Coordinates of C-alpha atoms and ligand atoms in Angstrom, one line a residue:
Chain A
X1 CA 0.0 0.0 0.0
X2 CA 1.1 3.5 -0.6
X3 CA -0.3 6.7 0.9
X4 CA 0.5 10.3 -0.1
X5 CA 0.1 13.6 1.8
X6 CA 0.1 16.8 -0.3
X7 CA 1.5 19.5 1.9
X8 CA 2.3 23.2 1.8
X9 CA 4.5 25.7 3.6
X10 CA 2.6 28.7 4.9
X11 CA 3.2 31.5 7.4
X12 CA 2.3 30.8 11.0
X13 CA -1.1 32.4 11.6
X14 CA 0.3 34.2 14.6
X15 CA 3.2 35.8 12.8
X16 CA 2.9 39.3 11.5
X17 CA 2.6 39.7 7.8
X18 CA 3.4 42.8 5.9
X19 CA 2.6 44.2 2.5
X20 CA 5.1 45.9 0.2
X21 CA 4.1 47.4 -3.1
X22 CA 0.7 45.8 -3.0
X23 CA 2.1 42.3 -2.3
X24 CA 2.3 40.2 0.9
X25 CA 5.9 40.0 1.9
X26 CA 6.7 37.0 4.0
X27 CA 10.2 38.0 4.9
X28 CA 10.5 37.7 8.7
X29 CA 7.3 35.6 9.0
X30 CA 7.7 32.1 10.6
X31 CA 7.0 29.6 7.9
X32 CA 5.5 26.2 9.0
X33 CA 3.9 23.1 7.6
X34 CA 0.3 24.1 7.1
X35 CA -1.6 22.9 10.3
X36 CA -4.4 21.6 8.2
X37 CA -1.9 19.5 6.3
X38 CA -0.5 18.1 9.5
X39 CA -3.6 16.0 9.8
X40 CA -2.8 14.6 6.3
X41 CA 0.8 13.7 7.3
X42 CA -0.3 12.1 10.5
X43 CA -2.9 10.1 8.6
X44 CA -0.5 8.6 6.1
X45 CA 2.0 7.7 8.8
X46 CA -0.8 6.0 10.8
X47 CA -1.9 4.1 7.7
X48 CA 1.6 3.0 7.0
X49 CA 2.1 1.9 10.6
X50 CA -1.2 -0.1 10.6
X51 CA -1.1 -1.6 7.1
X52 CA 2.5 -1.5 6.0
X53 CA 3.7 0.1 2.8
X54 CA 5.0 3.6 2.2
X55 CA 4.1 7.2 3.3
X56 CA 5.1 9.8 0.8
X57 CA 4.8 13.6 1.0
X58 CA 4.3 15.6 -2.2
X59 CA 4.4 19.3 -2.5
X60 CA 4.1 22.1 -5.0
X61 CA 5.9 25.4 -4.2
X62 CA 9.1 27.3 -4.0
X63 CA 12.4 25.7 -3.0
X64 CA 11.9 26.7 0.6
X65 CA 9.0 24.2 0.8
X66 CA 11.7 21.7 1.5
X67 CA 11.7 22.9 5.1
X68 CA 8.1 21.9 5.6
X69 CA 8.7 18.6 3.9
X70 CA 11.5 17.9 6.4
X71 CA 9.0 18.4 9.2
X72 CA 6.8 15.8 7.6
X73 CA 9.7 13.4 7.1
X74 CA 10.7 14.0 10.8
X75 CA 7.2 13.0 11.8
X76 CA 7.7 9.7 10.0
X77 CA 7.0 10.0 6.3
X78 CA 9.4 7.9 4.2
X79 CA 10.4 10.3 1.4
X80 CA 9.3 13.4 -0.5
X81 CA 8.7 14.7 -4.0
X82 CA 8.8 18.5 -4.5
X83 CA 7.5 20.2 -7.6
X84 CA 9.3 23.5 -7.6
X85 CA 7.9 26.8 -8.9
X86 CA 8.4 30.4 -7.6
X87 CA 5.6 32.9 -7.3
X88 CA 1.8 32.4 -7.3
X89 CA 0.4 29.4 -9.2
X90 CA -3.3 28.8 -8.8
X91 CA -4.5 25.5 -7.3
X92 CA -6.1 24.3 -10.5
X93 CA -2.8 24.6 -12.4
X94 CA -1.0 23.1 -9.4
X95 CA -3.4 20.2 -9.5
X96 CA -2.6 19.4 -13.1
X97 CA 1.1 19.1 -12.3
X98 CA 0.6 17.2 -9.0
X99 CA -1.7 14.7 -10.8
X100 CA 1.2 13.7 -13.1
X101 CA 3.4 13.0 -10.0
X102 CA 0.6 11.0 -8.4
X103 CA -0.3 9.1 -11.5
X104 CA 3.3 7.9 -11.4
X105 CA 3.4 7.2 -7.7
X106 CA 0.0 5.3 -7.9
X107 CA -0.9 5.6 -4.3
X108 CA -4.0 4.0 -2.7
X109 CA -5.1 7.1 -0.9
X110 CA -4.1 10.8 -0.9
X111 CA -4.7 13.3 1.9
X112 CA -4.3 17.1 2.0
X113 CA -5.6 19.9 4.2
X114 CA -9.1 21.2 3.8
X115 CA -8.1 24.9 3.5
X116 CA -4.8 26.6 2.8
X117 CA -3.7 29.0 5.5
X118 CA -2.2 31.4 2.9
X119 CA -4.5 31.5 -0.1
X120 CA -7.6 30.4 1.9
X121 CA -8.3 28.1 -1.0
X122 CA -10.2 24.8 -0.5
X123 CA -9.7 23.7 -4.1
X124 CA -6.5 21.7 -4.3
X125 CA -7.7 18.3 -3.1
X126 CA -10.8 18.2 -5.2
X127 CA -8.9 19.6 -8.2
X128 CA -6.2 16.9 -8.0
X129 CA -8.9 14.2 -7.7
X130 CA -10.6 15.5 -10.8
X131 CA -7.4 15.7 -12.8
X132 CA -6.8 12.1 -11.9
X133 CA -10.4 11.0 -12.5
X134 CA -10.6 9.9 -8.8
X135 CA -13.3 10.6 -6.3
X136 CA -12.8 13.1 -3.5
X137 CA -14.1 13.5 0.0
X138 CA -13.7 17.0 1.6
X139 CA -13.3 17.9 5.3
X140 CA -12.8 14.4 6.5
X141 CA -13.0 13.8 10.2
X142 CA -12.9 9.9 10.3
X143 CA -11.3 7.4 8.0
X144 CA -11.3 3.6 7.8
X145 CA -9.9 1.2 5.2
X146 CA -12.3 -1.4 4.0
X147 CA -11.1 -3.8 1.2
X148 CA -10.4 -1.5 -1.7
X149 CA -12.7 1.1 -0.3
X150 CA -12.7 3.7 2.4
X151 CA -15.4 4.6 4.8
X152 CA -15.2 8.2 5.8
X153 CA -17.1 10.8 7.7
X154 CA -16.9 14.3 6.5
X155 CA -18.4 17.7 7.2
X156 CA -21.0 19.4 5.0
X157 CA -22.5 22.9 5.5
X158 CA -25.3 21.8 7.8
X159 CA -23.8 18.7 9.5
X160 CA -21.9 15.6 8.4
X161 CA -22.2 12.6 6.2
X162 CA -20.7 9.1 6.1
X163 CA -19.6 7.9 2.6
X164 CA -18.1 4.7 1.1
X165 CA -15.6 5.5 -1.6
X166 CA -13.7 3.4 -4.0
X167 CA -9.9 3.8 -3.8
X168 CA -7.7 5.4 -5.0
X169 CA -9.3 8.6 -3.8
X170 CA -8.3 12.1 -2.4
X171 CA -9.4 13.1 1.1
X172 CA -9.1 16.7 2.5
X173 CA -8.4 16.7 6.2
X174 CA -9.4 18.7 9.2
X175 CA -9.1 18.9 12.9
X176 CA -10.8 15.9 14.6
X177 CA -9.4 13.3 12.1
X178 CA -6.4 12.6 14.3
X179 CA -3.9 14.2 16.7
X180 CA -0.7 15.0 14.7
X181 CA 2.5 13.9 16.5
X182 CA 5.5 16.1 17.1
X183 CA 8.7 15.3 15.3
X184 CA 11.2 13.7 17.7
X185 CA 14.9 14.4 17.9
X186 CA 15.9 11.1 16.3
X187 CA 13.1 11.7 13.8
X188 CA 14.6 15.0 12.9
X189 CA 18.1 13.5 12.5
X190 CA 16.7 10.7 10.3
X191 CA 14.7 13.2 8.2
X192 CA 17.9 14.9 7.1
X193 CA 19.0 11.8 5.2
X194 CA 15.6 11.0 3.7
X195 CA 15.2 11.6 -0.1
X196 CA 13.4 14.6 -1.5
X197 CA 13.2 14.4 -5.2
X198 CA 12.8 17.8 -6.9
X199 CA 11.1 18.3 -10.2
X200 CA 10.8 21.7 -12.0
X201 CA 7.1 22.5 -12.5
X202 CA 8.0 23.5 -16.1
X203 CA 8.9 19.9 -16.8
X204 CA 5.4 18.9 -15.8
X205 CA 3.9 21.4 -18.3
X206 CA 3.3 24.4 -16.0
X207 CA 3.9 27.6 -17.9
X208 CA 2.1 30.2 -15.7
X209 CA -1.0 30.6 -13.6
X210 CA -4.6 30.8 -14.7
X211 CA -5.3 33.3 -11.9
X212 CA -3.1 36.3 -11.2
X213 CA -2.9 38.2 -8.0
X214 CA -3.1 41.9 -8.8
X215 CA -3.0 43.5 -5.4
X216 CA -3.0 42.6 -1.7
X217 CA -3.8 44.8 1.3
X218 CA -3.8 43.9 5.0
X219 CA -7.3 44.2 6.4
X220 CA -7.0 44.8 10.1
X221 CA -10.1 46.5 11.4
X222 CA -9.4 49.1 14.0
X223 CA -10.8 48.0 17.3
X224 CA -11.8 50.3 20.1
X225 CA -10.3 48.2 22.8
X226 CA -12.5 49.6 25.6
X227 CA -12.0 47.1 28.4
X228 CA -14.0 47.3 31.7
X229 CA -12.8 45.6 34.9
X230 CA -15.6 43.3 36.0
X231 CA -13.6 41.3 38.5
X232 CA -15.0 43.1 41.6
X233 CA -18.4 44.3 40.5
X234 CA -19.5 42.1 37.7
X235 CA -23.1 43.4 37.6
X236 CA -22.0 47.0 37.3
X237 CA -19.5 46.1 34.5
X238 CA -22.3 44.2 32.7
X239 CA -24.6 47.3 33.0
X240 CA -21.8 49.6 31.6
X241 CA -21.1 47.2 28.8
X242 CA -24.8 47.0 27.7
X243 CA -25.1 50.8 28.0
X244 CA -22.1 51.3 25.7
X245 CA -23.4 48.8 23.2
X246 CA -26.8 50.6 23.2
X247 CA -25.8 54.2 23.3
X248 CA -22.3 54.4 21.8
X249 CA -22.0 51.5 19.4
X250 CA -25.8 51.4 18.7
X251 CA -25.8 47.7 18.0
X252 CA -28.5 46.8 20.7
Chain O
X1 CA -23.7 33.2 -21.9
X2 CA -23.2 33.0 -18.1
X3 CA -24.4 29.9 -16.1
X4 CA -25.5 30.3 -12.5
X5 CA -25.9 27.1 -10.4
X6 CA -28.8 27.7 -8.1
X7 CA -28.7 26.2 -4.7
X8 CA -32.0 25.1 -3.1
X9 CA -33.3 23.0 -0.3
X10 CA -35.6 20.8 -2.4
X11 CA -38.3 23.3 -2.1
X12 CA -37.1 26.9 -2.2
X13 CA -34.1 28.6 -3.7
X14 CA -31.5 29.5 -1.2
X15 CA -30.2 33.1 -0.7
X16 CA -26.9 32.0 -2.4
X17 CA -28.8 31.3 -5.6
X18 CA -30.1 34.8 -5.7
X19 CA -26.7 36.3 -4.9
X20 CA -25.3 34.2 -7.7
X21 CA -28.0 35.6 -10.2
X22 CA -26.9 39.2 -9.2
X23 CA -23.3 38.4 -9.9
X24 CA -24.1 36.6 -13.2
X25 CA -26.2 39.5 -14.5
X26 CA -23.4 41.9 -13.8
X27 CA -21.0 39.7 -15.7
X28 CA -23.4 39.2 -18.5
X29 CA -23.7 42.9 -19.0
X30 CA -20.0 43.2 -19.5
X31 CA -19.4 40.0 -21.5
X32 CA -22.6 39.9 -23.4
X33 CA -25.2 37.2 -23.6
X34 CA -27.9 36.0 -21.2
X35 CA -28.0 34.3 -17.9
X36 CA -28.9 30.6 -17.7
X37 CA -29.6 28.7 -14.5
X38 CA -29.1 25.2 -13.4
X39 CA -31.0 23.4 -10.6
X40 CA -29.8 19.9 -9.7
X41 CA -31.0 17.2 -7.3
X42 CA -33.9 16.4 -5.0
X43 CA -36.9 18.6 -5.8
X44 CA -35.3 20.3 -8.8
X45 CA -38.3 20.3 -11.0
X46 CA -40.4 22.2 -8.5
X47 CA -37.6 24.6 -7.8
X48 CA -37.0 25.2 -11.5
X49 CA -40.5 26.8 -11.7
X50 CA -39.4 29.4 -9.2
X51 CA -35.9 29.7 -10.7
X52 CA -37.3 30.6 -14.2
X53 CA -38.4 34.0 -12.9
X54 CA -34.7 35.0 -12.6
X55 CA -33.0 33.6 -15.7
X56 CA -33.7 33.2 -19.4
X57 CA -33.5 29.4 -19.2
X58 CA -33.3 26.9 -16.4
X59 CA -31.6 23.6 -17.0
X60 CA -32.9 20.8 -14.7
X61 CA -30.9 17.7 -13.8
X62 CA -33.0 15.4 -11.7
X63 CA -34.0 11.8 -11.2
X64 CA -33.1 8.9 -8.8
X65 CA -29.3 9.3 -9.5
X66 CA -29.5 12.9 -8.4
X67 CA -31.2 12.6 -5.0
X68 CA -28.0 12.8 -3.0
X69 CA -25.2 15.3 -3.3
X70 CA -21.7 14.4 -4.3
X71 CA -19.0 16.7 -5.7
X72 CA -18.4 14.4 -8.6
X73 CA -22.1 14.5 -9.7
X74 CA -22.6 18.2 -9.3
X75 CA -19.4 19.0 -11.2
X76 CA -20.6 16.7 -14.0
X77 CA -24.1 18.3 -14.1
X78 CA -22.6 21.8 -14.1
X79 CA -20.2 20.9 -16.9
X80 CA -23.1 19.4 -19.0
X81 CA -25.2 22.6 -18.5
X82 CA -22.3 24.9 -19.2
X83 CA -21.8 23.1 -22.5
X84 CA -25.5 23.1 -23.3
X85 CA -25.6 26.9 -22.6
X86 CA -22.3 27.7 -24.3
X87 CA -21.3 29.4 -21.0
X88 CA -17.8 30.8 -20.6
X89 CA -18.4 31.7 -16.9
X90 CA -20.1 29.6 -14.3
X91 CA -21.2 31.2 -11.0
X92 CA -21.9 29.2 -7.9
X93 CA -22.3 29.7 -4.2
X94 CA -19.1 29.4 -2.1
X95 CA -20.7 27.1 0.4
X96 CA -18.6 24.2 1.7
X97 CA -20.1 21.9 -0.9
X98 CA -20.0 24.6 -3.6
X99 CA -16.3 25.0 -3.1
X100 CA -15.6 21.3 -3.5
X101 CA -17.5 20.8 -6.8
X102 CA -16.5 24.1 -8.4
X103 CA -12.8 23.0 -8.0
X104 CA -13.7 19.8 -10.0
X105 CA -15.6 21.9 -12.6
X106 CA -12.7 24.2 -13.1
X107 CA -10.5 21.3 -14.0
X108 CA -13.1 19.9 -16.4
X109 CA -13.4 23.3 -18.1
X110 CA -9.7 24.0 -17.9
X111 CA -10.9 27.3 -16.4
X112 CA -9.6 29.9 -14.0
X113 CA -11.1 29.4 -10.6
X114 CA -12.0 32.5 -8.5
X115 CA -12.9 31.2 -5.2
X116 CA -15.0 32.6 -2.3
X117 CA -15.2 36.0 -3.9
X118 CA -16.6 39.1 -2.3
X119 CA -17.2 40.8 -5.6
X120 CA -16.5 40.1 -9.3
X121 CA -16.6 41.9 -12.6
X122 CA -15.5 41.6 -16.1
X123 CA -13.5 43.8 -18.5
X124 CA -12.5 42.7 -22.0
X125 CA -11.8 39.0 -22.0
X126 CA -10.9 38.9 -18.3
X127 CA -12.8 38.4 -15.1
X128 CA -11.7 40.1 -11.8
X129 CA -12.6 39.4 -8.2
X130 CA -11.8 40.3 -4.7
X131 CA -11.4 37.8 -1.9
X132 CA -9.8 37.4 1.5
X133 CA -6.7 35.4 2.0
X134 CA -4.1 34.6 4.8
X135 CA -6.8 33.5 7.3
X136 CA -9.0 36.4 6.4
X137 CA -6.3 38.9 7.2
X138 CA -5.6 40.1 3.6
X139 CA -7.9 41.5 0.9
X140 CA -6.8 40.4 -2.5
X141 CA -7.7 41.4 -6.0
X142 CA -7.4 38.7 -8.6
X143 CA -7.7 38.4 -12.4
X144 CA -8.4 35.3 -14.5
X145 CA -8.9 34.7 -18.2
X146 CA -11.9 33.0 -19.7
X147 CA -13.4 30.4 -19.2
X148 CA -13.8 31.0 -15.5
X149 CA -15.6 29.5 -12.5
X150 CA -16.5 32.0 -9.8
X151 CA -17.8 31.0 -6.3
X152 CA -19.7 33.7 -4.4
X153 CA -19.0 34.2 -0.7
X154 CA -22.3 34.1 1.2
X155 CA -23.8 37.4 2.3
X156 CA -21.7 39.6 0.0
X157 CA -24.1 40.3 -2.8
X158 CA -27.6 41.9 -3.0
X159 CA -30.3 39.3 -3.8
X160 CA -31.5 39.4 -7.4
X161 CA -35.1 40.5 -8.1
X162 CA -37.3 38.4 -10.5
X163 CA -37.0 39.6 -14.1
X164 CA -39.7 38.0 -16.3
X165 CA -40.3 34.4 -17.2
X166 CA -37.6 32.1 -18.6
X167 CA -38.1 28.6 -19.9
X168 CA -37.4 25.3 -18.2
X169 CA -35.4 22.6 -20.0
X170 CA -34.7 19.2 -18.6
X171 CA -31.1 18.1 -19.2
X172 CA -30.3 14.4 -19.3
X173 CA -27.0 13.6 -17.7
X174 CA -25.8 10.0 -17.3
X175 CA -23.6 9.0 -14.4
X176 CA -20.2 7.8 -15.5
X177 CA -17.8 5.5 -13.7
X178 CA -16.4 8.2 -11.5
X179 CA -19.7 9.4 -10.2
X180 CA -20.6 5.9 -9.1
X181 CA -17.5 5.6 -6.9
X182 CA -18.9 7.6 -3.9
X183 CA -21.9 6.2 -2.0
X184 CA -23.6 8.2 0.7
X185 CA -24.3 5.9 3.6
X186 CA -25.7 8.3 6.1
X187 CA -26.5 12.0 6.5
X188 CA -26.2 13.6 9.9
X189 CA -28.1 16.9 9.8
X190 CA -27.4 19.1 12.8
X191 CA -30.1 21.6 13.1
X192 CA -28.5 24.7 14.3
X193 CA -30.4 27.5 16.1
X194 CA -33.5 29.4 15.0
X195 CA -31.4 32.0 13.1
X196 CA -28.9 30.9 10.6
X197 CA -25.4 31.5 11.9
X198 CA -23.9 32.8 8.7
X199 CA -26.8 35.2 8.1
X200 CA -27.4 36.4 11.7
X201 CA -26.9 40.1 12.6
X202 CA -25.9 39.1 16.2
X203 CA -23.8 36.1 17.0
X204 CA -23.2 34.9 20.6
X205 CA -20.3 32.5 20.8
X206 CA -19.3 30.5 23.9
X207 CA -15.9 29.0 24.4
X208 CA -14.5 26.3 26.6
X209 CA -14.5 28.7 29.5
X210 CA -18.3 28.3 29.7
X211 CA -17.4 25.1 31.5
X212 CA -20.3 22.8 30.5
X213 CA -23.0 22.1 27.9
X214 CA -25.6 23.3 30.5
X215 CA -23.9 26.7 30.7
X216 CA -24.9 27.2 27.0
X217 CA -28.5 27.7 28.1
X218 CA -27.4 31.1 29.2
X219 CA -25.8 31.7 25.8
X220 CA -29.0 30.6 24.1
X221 CA -31.2 32.9 26.3
X222 CA -28.9 35.8 25.5
X223 CA -28.9 35.1 21.8
X224 CA -32.7 34.7 21.8
X225 CA -33.2 38.0 23.5
X226 CA -31.2 39.7 20.8
X227 CA -32.6 37.7 17.9
X228 CA -29.2 36.3 17.2
X229 CA -27.5 32.9 16.6
X230 CA -25.4 30.7 18.9
X231 CA -21.8 30.0 17.9
X232 CA -19.1 27.9 19.5
X233 CA -15.4 27.3 19.4
X234 CA -13.7 24.1 18.3
X235 CA -12.9 23.3 21.9
X236 CA -16.6 23.3 22.7
X237 CA -17.4 21.1 19.7
X238 CA -14.6 18.7 20.6
X239 CA -16.1 18.5 24.2
X240 CA -19.4 17.5 22.6
X241 CA -21.3 20.5 24.1
X242 CA -22.6 21.9 20.8
X243 CA -23.1 20.5 17.3
X244 CA -20.4 21.1 14.7
X245 CA -22.8 23.3 12.6
X246 CA -22.3 26.0 15.2
X247 CA -18.5 26.2 14.9
X248 CA -17.0 29.5 14.0
X249 CA -13.5 29.7 12.6
X250 CA -11.0 28.5 10.0
X251 CA -12.5 25.0 9.8
X252 CA -16.0 26.1 10.8
X253 CA -18.2 28.9 9.6
X254 CA -17.2 32.5 8.7
X255 CA -19.5 35.1 10.2
X256 CA -19.7 38.8 9.8
X257 CA -22.5 40.1 12.0
X258 CA -23.1 43.6 13.3
X259 CA -22.1 42.5 16.7
X260 CA -20.1 39.4 17.8
X261 CA -20.0 38.3 21.4
X262 CA -17.0 36.1 22.3
X263 CA -17.8 34.7 25.8
X264 CA -15.1 32.8 27.6
X265 CA -13.3 32.4 24.2
X266 CA -9.5 32.7 24.2
X267 CA -9.3 34.1 20.6
X268 CA -6.9 31.7 18.9
X269 CA -6.0 32.7 15.3
X270 CA -8.0 29.8 13.9
X271 CA -11.1 31.1 15.7
X272 CA -10.4 34.7 14.6
X273 CA -10.3 33.7 11.0
X274 CA -14.0 33.1 11.3
X275 CA -15.1 36.3 13.0
X276 CA -12.5 39.0 12.5
X277 CA -14.7 40.8 10.0
X278 CA -17.5 41.3 12.5
X279 CA -18.4 45.0 12.8
X280 CA -18.3 45.2 16.6
X281 CA -16.6 42.6 18.7
X282 CA -17.5 42.2 22.4
X283 CA -15.6 39.8 24.7
X284 CA -15.9 38.6 28.3
X285 CA -13.0 36.7 29.6
X286 CA -11.5 36.3 33.1
X287 CA -8.0 36.5 31.7
X288 CA -7.0 40.2 30.9
X289 CA -4.2 38.9 28.7
X290 CA -6.5 36.6 26.5
X291 CA -5.7 37.3 22.8
X292 CA -9.3 38.0 22.1
X293 CA -9.0 41.4 23.9
X294 CA -6.7 42.5 21.1
X295 CA -9.5 42.1 18.7
X296 CA -12.2 43.6 20.9
X297 CA -14.2 46.8 20.8
X298 CA -15.9 46.4 24.1
X299 CA -14.8 43.9 26.7
X300 CA -15.2 42.9 30.3
X301 CA -12.6 41.2 32.3
X302 CA -14.5 38.9 34.7
X303 CA -16.1 35.6 35.3
X304 CA -18.6 34.8 32.6
X305 CA -20.9 33.1 35.1
X306 CA -21.3 36.4 36.9
X307 CA -21.1 38.8 34.0
X308 CA -23.4 37.1 31.5
X309 CA -26.5 36.7 33.8
X310 CA -26.1 40.4 34.6
X311 CA -25.9 41.2 30.8
X312 CA -29.1 39.2 30.3
X313 CA -30.9 41.2 33.0
X314 CA -29.6 44.5 31.5
X315 CA -30.9 43.6 28.0
X316 CA -34.2 42.6 29.5
X317 CA -34.5 46.0 31.1
X318 CA -33.5 47.7 27.9
X319 CA -36.1 45.7 25.9
X320 CA -38.8 46.3 28.6
X321 CA -38.1 50.1 28.6
Ligands
FAD401 C1 -5.8 23.6 11.9 C2 -6.7 24.1 13.0 C3 -7.9 24.6 12.7 C4 -8.7 25.1 13.8 N1 -10.0 25.6 13.5 C5 -10.7 26.2 14.5 C6 -12.0 26.7 14.3 O1 -12.5 26.7 13.1 N2 -12.6 27.3 15.3 C7 -12.1 27.4 16.6 O2 -12.8 28.0 17.5 N3 -10.9 26.8 16.8 C8 -10.2 26.2 15.8 N4 -9.0 25.6 16.2 C9 -8.6 25.5 17.6 C10 -8.0 26.8 18.2 O3 -6.6 26.7 18.0 C11 -8.3 26.8 19.7 O4 -7.8 25.6 20.3 C12 -9.8 27.0 20.1 O5 -10.4 28.1 19.4 C13 -9.9 27.3 21.6 O6 -11.2 27.4 22.0 P1 -11.6 28.2 23.3 O7 -11.2 29.6 23.2 O8 -13.0 27.9 23.6 O9 -10.8 27.4 24.5 P2 -9.6 27.8 25.3 O10 -8.4 28.1 24.5 O11 -9.5 26.8 26.3 O12 -10.0 29.2 26.0 C14 -10.9 29.3 27.0 C15 -10.9 30.8 27.5 O13 -12.0 30.9 28.4 C16 -11.5 31.8 29.5 N5 -12.2 31.4 30.7 C17 -12.2 30.2 31.4 N6 -13.1 30.2 32.4 C18 -13.7 31.4 32.3 C19 -14.7 32.0 33.1 N7 -15.3 31.4 34.1 N8 -15.1 33.3 32.7 C20 -14.6 33.9 31.7 N9 -13.6 33.4 30.9 C21 -13.2 32.2 31.2 C22 -10.0 31.5 29.6 O14 -9.3 32.6 30.1 C23 -9.6 31.2 28.1 O15 -9.2 32.4 27.5 C24 -8.2 25.1 15.1 C25 -6.9 24.6 15.4 C26 -6.2 24.1 14.3 C27 -4.8 23.6 14.6

């Protein structure tokens, strides 16, 4: 059996991001393995541990993505394949290139995060599946293998659903699916020697992006920050709060 | 020609369908041609009779194969309708399901995908859109060439008014091998509150600091008084105190109400991603250093079990007055 996690490197949600000349500049931001992809990495390692076979991480991104791949390898994945491209490439174009890598790898199941913490896109998993002609299950919270099929629970807009899916298939992951492990020191040492194969995106037919980013601006709403101490007289603080909401903010 | 895929509940068109029509009309004005609609699935024939007041032609894909939703089927139906209509742009709601099948459709059409857009327009042979990125912290302007697939973020667009009577046309779409590979075994519908969370003007969210499922009775009472909806953090969902449908955040719902109450909520970035566009943010937390206070307009440092009951009394007085 073979299992693949498609991962990305993104800025930590808590790190400050800045904009220079209408573009987000990540210089100085802490870059991490996307937390939503951590569930994907954990899932392929667990499947390998339970059923044998290989856990492979695949990524599309700039050279620096290798750092996030090392994290996944330190968690326990066997090896990596990185499709390199600088600058923004939309998820549909990425999916076309990744599908070529996956067709060659021929895994039984593929996992990737439900939403990307940089582009806020939810498209990659479903687009990769479509490019391969495979089924997809989005926002997966439970996964079980069943002879050539998977039984999965996944979130919808108004609740959840249990599906049975023929493999190979692509699953997008989210919190609840598992508890991602931390890389251990021996894991980190071993990860340094694990193979990461690099392929230039151009070799897979990528010659640009179907979507262009024209301008980015930081949208932090100014907050008033009026804080009332309610530790000693909670009722009085509540009364003042409601008064402010009614008279000043005019929202009640 | 622009195709708009019109969401419905088997009976009525959803708001998202009418937001989509508004967007499609604006695109049709710039790109030329008319607006066609598609209704798929359970109850589609009945809904088509309502949908035809908004578009020049409604394609209907229905029958036993189409009773349950899967992304594979919806992408296939939309692709068939786009071809029948000769559509160069497909507009759809950016619901969770919408975003999963539109990704597949974009691959089928070899199209530019503009996802979760706040606004969209066309000029020449290009479509443009704005959207949020970086966990809702950045506003981004994008451009894509035609053909394009555009998903519409809920609550961003005025609802379309009816504009005459279009025609209804059944569209026969056969399931292929791919569409047969997913079988829906069970559907778990979590009925949320009385007011829909994503559409509510007031959202009252409780966090783990509420301490128990029972303590949410207070949250419900407060939300009811204000005609608002109840929200919850992931920690609360994981504890099993509230249904997942009420989760606000990166992996839950995105809300943008007039006023957002974060009660005993720490304010983790993943939570903020779902609420940081609220007009006024109110927080109650016993920890003055809780991150939520950095995102707060009006806050109280205190024990929610003492402050919230007093807030309820104050609102009752206000409403009585
Ligand atoms: C990939 C990923 C996605 C995620 N997606 C989401 C998401 O969509 N939504 C989401 O909410 N979270 C999400 N999370 C989880 C998030 O990181 C936090 O763990 C979660 O939001 C914490 O919930 P909380 O604030 O209720 O709980 P806690 O962090 O436990 O905070 C409880 C707060 O209550 C306060 N408190 C305690 N007792 C009282 C009292 N008596 N009176 C007043 N205040 C009190 C405490 O001071 C504290 O600030 C995600 C995490 C990851 C990794």
